[in-house]
Coordinates of N, CA and C in Angstrom, one line a residue:
X1 N 272.0 -13.5 199.4 CA 271.2 -14.7 199.1 C 271.2 -14.9 197.6
X2 N 271.4 -16.2 197.2 CA 271.4 -16.5 195.8 C 270.0 -16.5 195.2
X3 N 269.9 -16.2 194.0 CA 268.6 -16.3 193.3 C 268.4 -17.8 192.9
X4 N 267.5 -18.5 193.5 CA 267.3 -19.9 193.2 C 266.9 -20.2 191.8
X5 N 266.1 -19.3 191.2 CA 265.6 -19.4 189.9 C 266.7 -19.5 188.9
X6 N 267.7 -18.6 189.1 CA 268.9 -18.6 188.2 C 269.7 -19.9 188.3
X7 N 269.8 -20.4 189.5 CA 270.6 -21.6 189.7 C 269.9 -22.8 189.1
X8 N 268.6 -22.9 189.2 CA 267.8 -24.0 188.6 C 267.8 -23.9 187.1
X9 N 267.7 -22.7 186.6 CA 267.7 -22.5 185.1 C 269.0 -22.9 184.5
X10 N 270.1 -22.9 185.2 CA 271.3 -23.3 184.6 C 271.4 -24.8 184.4
X11 N 270.7 -25.5 185.3 CA 270.7 -27.0 185.2 C 269.6 -27.6 184.4
X12 N 268.4 -26.9 184.4 CA 267.3 -27.4 183.7 C 266.8 -26.4 182.7
X13 N 266.4 -26.9 181.5 CA 265.9 -25.9 180.5 C 264.6 -25.4 180.9
X14 N 264.2 -24.2 180.4 CA 262.9 -23.7 180.7 C 261.7 -24.6 180.3
X15 N 261.9 -25.4 179.2 CA 260.9 -26.3 178.8 C 260.7 -27.4 179.9
X16 N 261.8 -27.9 180.4 CA 261.8 -28.9 181.4 C 261.1 -28.4 182.7
X17 N 261.5 -27.2 183.1 CA 260.9 -26.6 184.3 C 259.4 -26.4 184.1
X18 N 259.0 -25.9 182.9 CA 257.6 -25.8 182.6 C 256.8 -27.1 182.6
X19 N 257.4 -28.1 182.1 CA 256.8 -29.4 182.0 C 256.6 -30.0 183.4
X20 N 257.7 -29.8 184.3 CA 257.6 -30.3 185.7 C 256.5 -29.6 186.4
X21 N 256.4 -28.3 186.2 CA 255.4 -27.5 186.9 C 254.0 -27.9 186.5
X22 N 253.8 -28.1 185.2 CA 252.5 -28.5 184.7 C 252.1 -29.9 185.2
X23 N 253.1 -30.8 185.2 CA 252.8 -32.2 185.7 C 252.5 -32.1 187.2
X24 N 253.2 -31.4 188.0 CA 252.9 -31.2 189.4 C 251.6 -30.6 189.7
X25 N 251.2 -29.6 188.9 CA 249.9 -29.0 189.1 C 248.7 -29.9 188.7
X26 N 249.0 -30.8 187.7 CA 247.9 -31.7 187.3 C 247.8 -32.9 188.3
X27 N 248.9 -33.3 188.9 CA 249.0 -34.4 189.8 C 248.4 -34.2 191.2
X28 N 248.7 -33.0 191.7 CA 248.4 -32.7 193.1 C 246.9 -32.8 193.4
X29 N 246.0 -32.1 192.6 CA 244.6 -32.2 192.9 C 244.0 -33.6 192.9
X30 N 244.5 -34.4 192.0 CA 244.0 -35.8 191.9 C 244.4 -36.6 193.1
X31 N 245.6 -36.4 193.5 CA 246.1 -37.1 194.7 C 245.4 -36.7 195.9
X32 N 245.2 -35.4 196.1 CA 244.4 -34.9 197.3 C 243.0 -35.4 197.2
X33 N 242.4 -35.4 196.1 CA 241.0 -35.9 196.0 C 240.9 -37.4 196.3
X34 N 241.8 -38.2 195.8 CA 241.8 -39.6 196.1 C 242.0 -39.9 197.6
X35 N 242.9 -39.1 198.3 CA 243.1 -39.3 199.7 C 241.9 -38.9 200.5
X36 N 241.2 -37.8 200.1 CA 240.1 -37.3 200.8 C 238.9 -38.2 200.7
X37 N 238.7 -38.9 199.5 CA 237.6 -39.8 199.4 C 237.8 -41.1 200.2
X38 N 239.0 -41.5 200.3 CA 239.3 -42.8 201.1 C 239.2 -42.5 202.6
X39 N 239.5 -41.2 203.0 CA 239.5 -40.9 204.4 C 238.2 -40.3 204.9
X40 N 237.2 -40.3 204.1 CA 235.9 -39.6 204.5 C 235.3 -40.4 205.6
X41 N 234.9 -39.7 206.6 CA 234.2 -40.3 207.8 C 232.7 -40.3 207.5
X42 N 232.0 -41.2 208.2 CA 230.6 -41.3 208.1 C 230.0 -40.1 208.9
X43 N 228.8 -39.7 208.5 CA 228.1 -38.5 209.2 C 228.0 -38.7 210.7
X44 N 227.7 -40.0 211.1 CA 227.5 -40.2 212.6 C 228.9 -40.1 213.3
X45 N 229.9 -40.5 212.6 CA 231.3 -40.3 213.2 C 231.7 -38.9 213.3
X46 N 231.4 -38.1 212.2 CA 231.7 -36.7 212.3 C 231.0 -36.0 213.4
X47 N 229.7 -36.3 213.5 CA 228.8 -35.8 214.6 C 229.4 -36.1 215.9
X48 N 229.8 -37.4 216.1 CA 230.3 -37.8 217.4 C 231.6 -37.1 217.8
X49 N 232.5 -37.0 216.8 CA 233.8 -36.4 217.0 C 233.8 -34.9 217.1
X50 N 232.9 -34.2 216.4 CA 233.0 -32.8 216.3 C 231.8 -32.1 217.0
X51 N 230.6 -32.6 216.8 CA 229.4 -31.8 217.2 C 228.9 -32.2 218.6
X52 N 229.0 -33.5 218.9 CA 228.3 -34.0 220.1 C 228.8 -33.4 221.4
X53 N 229.9 -32.8 221.4 CA 230.4 -32.2 222.7 C 229.5 -31.1 223.2
X54 N 228.9 -30.4 222.3 CA 227.9 -29.3 222.6 C 226.5 -29.6 222.3
X55 N 226.3 -30.4 221.3 CA 224.9 -30.7 220.8 C 224.4 -32.0 221.2
X56 N 224.8 -32.6 222.3 CA 224.3 -33.8 222.9 C 223.1 -33.5 223.7
X57 N 222.1 -34.4 223.7 CA 220.9 -34.2 224.4 C 221.0 -34.2 225.9
X58 N 222.1 -34.9 226.5 CA 222.2 -35.0 227.9 C 223.2 -33.9 228.5
X59 N 223.6 -33.0 227.7 CA 224.5 -31.9 228.2 C 223.6 -31.0 229.1
X60 N 224.2 -30.6 230.3 CA 223.5 -29.8 231.2 C 223.0 -28.5 230.6
X61 N 223.9 -27.8 230.0 CA 223.6 -26.5 229.3 C 223.2 -26.8 227.9
X62 N 222.0 -27.4 227.7 CA 221.6 -27.9 226.4 C 221.5 -26.7 225.4
X63 N 222.1 -26.9 224.2 CA 222.0 -25.9 223.2 C 221.0 -26.3 222.2
X64 N 220.8 -25.6 221.1 CA 219.7 -25.9 220.2 C 219.9 -27.3 219.6
X65 N 218.8 -28.0 219.6 CA 218.9 -29.4 219.0 C 219.1 -29.3 217.5
X66 N 220.0 -30.1 217.0 CA 220.3 -30.0 215.6 C 220.1 -31.4 214.9
X67 N 219.6 -32.4 215.7 CA 219.4 -33.7 215.1 C 218.0 -34.0 214.7
X68 N 217.1 -33.1 214.9 CA 215.7 -33.3 214.5 C 215.5 -33.2 213.0
X69 N 214.6 -34.0 212.5 CA 214.3 -33.9 211.0 C 213.6 -32.6 210.6
X70 N 213.9 -32.2 209.4 CA 213.2 -30.9 208.9 C 212.4 -31.3 207.7
X71 N 211.3 -30.5 207.5 CA 210.5 -30.7 206.3 C 211.4 -30.6 205.0
X72 N 211.0 -31.3 204.0 CA 211.8 -31.3 202.8 C 211.9 -29.9 202.1
X73 N 210.8 -29.1 202.3 CA 210.9 -27.8 201.7 C 211.9 -26.9 202.3
X74 N 212.3 -27.2 203.6 CA 213.2 -26.3 204.3 C 214.6 -26.8 204.2
X75 N 214.9 -27.9 203.5 CA 216.2 -28.5 203.4 C 217.3 -27.6 202.9
X76 N 217.0 -26.9 201.8 CA 218.0 -26.0 201.2 C 218.4 -24.9 202.1
X77 N 217.4 -24.2 202.7 CA 217.6 -23.1 203.6 C 218.4 -23.5 204.8
X78 N 217.9 -24.6 205.4 CA 218.5 -25.1 206.6 C 219.9 -25.6 206.4
X79 N 220.1 -26.3 205.2 CA 221.4 -26.8 204.8 C 222.4 -25.6 204.7
X80 N 222.0 -24.6 204.0 CA 222.8 -23.4 203.8 C 223.2 -22.8 205.2
X81 N 222.2 -22.7 206.1 CA 222.4 -22.2 207.4 C 223.5 -23.0 208.2
X82 N 223.3 -24.3 208.1 CA 224.3 -25.2 208.8 C 225.7 -25.0 208.2
X83 N 225.7 -25.0 206.9 CA 227.0 -24.9 206.2 C 227.7 -23.6 206.6
X84 N 227.0 -22.5 206.6 CA 227.6 -21.2 206.9 C 228.0 -21.1 208.4
X85 N 227.2 -21.7 209.2 CA 227.5 -21.7 210.7 C 228.7 -22.5 211.0
X86 N 228.8 -23.7 210.3 CA 230.0 -24.6 210.6 C 231.3 -23.9 210.1
X87 N 231.2 -23.3 208.9 CA 232.4 -22.7 208.3 C 232.8 -21.4 209.0
X88 N 231.8 -20.6 209.4 CA 232.1 -19.2 209.9 C 231.9 -19.1 211.4
X89 N 231.2 -20.0 212.0 CA 230.9 -19.9 213.5 C 229.7 -19.0 213.7
X90 N 229.2 -19.0 214.9 CA 228.0 -18.2 215.3 C 227.9 -18.2 216.8
X91 N 227.8 -17.1 217.4 CA 227.7 -16.9 218.9 C 228.8 -17.8 219.5
X92 N 228.4 -18.8 220.3 CA 229.4 -19.6 221.1 C 230.0 -20.7 220.2
X93 N 229.5 -20.9 219.1 CA 230.0 -22.0 218.2 C 231.2 -21.5 217.4
X94 N 232.3 -22.2 217.5 CA 233.5 -21.8 216.7 C 233.3 -22.2 215.2
X95 N 234.1 -21.7 214.4 CA 234.2 -22.1 213.0 C 235.0 -23.3 212.8
X96 N 234.7 -24.2 211.9 CA 235.5 -25.4 211.6 C 236.0 -25.3 210.2
X97 N 237.3 -25.4 210.0 CA 237.9 -25.4 208.7 C 237.8 -26.8 208.0
X98 N 238.2 -26.8 206.7 CA 238.2 -28.1 206.0 C 239.1 -29.1 206.6
X99 N 240.1 -28.7 207.3 CA 241.0 -29.7 208.0 C 240.2 -30.5 209.0
X100 N 239.2 -29.9 209.7 CA 238.5 -30.6 210.7 C 237.3 -31.3 210.1
X101 N 236.5 -30.7 209.2 CA 235.4 -31.3 208.5 C 235.6 -31.0 207.1
X102 N 235.8 -32.0 206.2 CA 236.0 -31.7 204.8 C 234.6 -31.3 204.2
X103 N 234.7 -30.8 203.0 CA 233.4 -30.4 202.3 C 232.5 -31.6 202.1
X104 N 233.0 -32.7 201.6 CA 232.1 -33.9 201.4 C 231.6 -34.4 202.7
X105 N 232.4 -34.4 203.8 CA 231.9 -34.8 205.1 C 230.8 -33.9 205.6
X106 N 231.0 -32.6 205.3 CA 230.0 -31.6 205.8 C 228.7 -31.8 205.0
X107 N 228.8 -32.0 203.7 CA 227.5 -32.2 202.9 C 226.8 -33.5 203.4
X108 N 227.6 -34.6 203.7 CA 226.9 -35.8 204.1 C 226.3 -35.6 205.5
X109 N 227.0 -34.8 206.4 CA 226.5 -34.5 207.7 C 225.2 -33.7 207.6
X110 N 225.1 -32.7 206.7 CA 223.9 -31.9 206.5 C 222.8 -32.8 206.1
X111 N 223.0 -33.7 205.1 CA 222.0 -34.6 204.6 C 221.4 -35.5 205.8
X112 N 222.4 -36.0 206.6 CA 221.9 -36.8 207.7 C 221.1 -36.0 208.8
X113 N 221.5 -34.8 209.0 CA 220.8 -33.9 209.9 C 219.4 -33.6 209.4
X114 N 219.3 -33.3 208.1 CA 218.1 -32.9 207.5 C 217.1 -34.1 207.5
X115 N 217.6 -35.3 207.3 CA 216.7 -36.5 207.4 C 216.4 -37.0 208.7
X116 N 217.0 -36.4 209.8 CA 216.8 -36.9 211.1 C 217.5 -38.2 211.4
X117 N 218.5 -38.6 210.6 CA 219.2 -39.8 210.8 C 220.0 -39.9 212.1
X118 N 220.4 -38.7 212.6 CA 221.2 -38.7 213.8 C 220.4 -38.4 215.1
X119 N 219.0 -38.4 215.0 CA 218.2 -38.1 216.1 C 218.3 -39.3 217.1
X120 N 218.2 -39.0 218.4 CA 218.2 -40.1 219.4 C 217.0 -40.9 219.3
X121 N 217.0 -42.2 219.7 CA 215.9 -43.0 219.7 C 214.9 -42.6 220.7
X122 N 213.6 -42.5 220.3 CA 212.5 -42.1 221.3 C 212.3 -43.1 222.4
X123 N 212.5 -44.4 222.1 CA 212.2 -45.5 223.0 C 213.3 -45.6 224.1
X124 N 214.4 -44.8 224.0 CA 215.4 -45.0 225.0 C 215.1 -44.4 226.4
X125 N 214.0 -43.6 226.5 CA 213.5 -43.1 227.7 C 212.7 -44.1 228.6
X126 N 212.2 -45.1 227.9 CA 211.3 -46.0 228.6 C 212.0 -47.0 229.5

């Protein structure tokens, strides 16, 4: 097997290779950040696509409700708990990687859950 580095170094100078490497490393994070910002889903959409399969109120085997509002003093602790549970899983709940729920989407989801924005309407039972 040929050494690819030697073949490339014959055609491009070390300065050119270094410049291309630096340019690529500077460009990739900004492109990825721009794509992730434009593709960010709303918290309600993330909840519907990822969480509602198990955390819906009308599921026969109802699991812990996660849509109720929490007191403001408990936001940091509850947010950390949700973040760790989503990323690492717990009991029957699987872990979700950034490919499934990005960090900005997770933070927005946590804020919506803390504020009770995703709670079902109380008047729907009447």
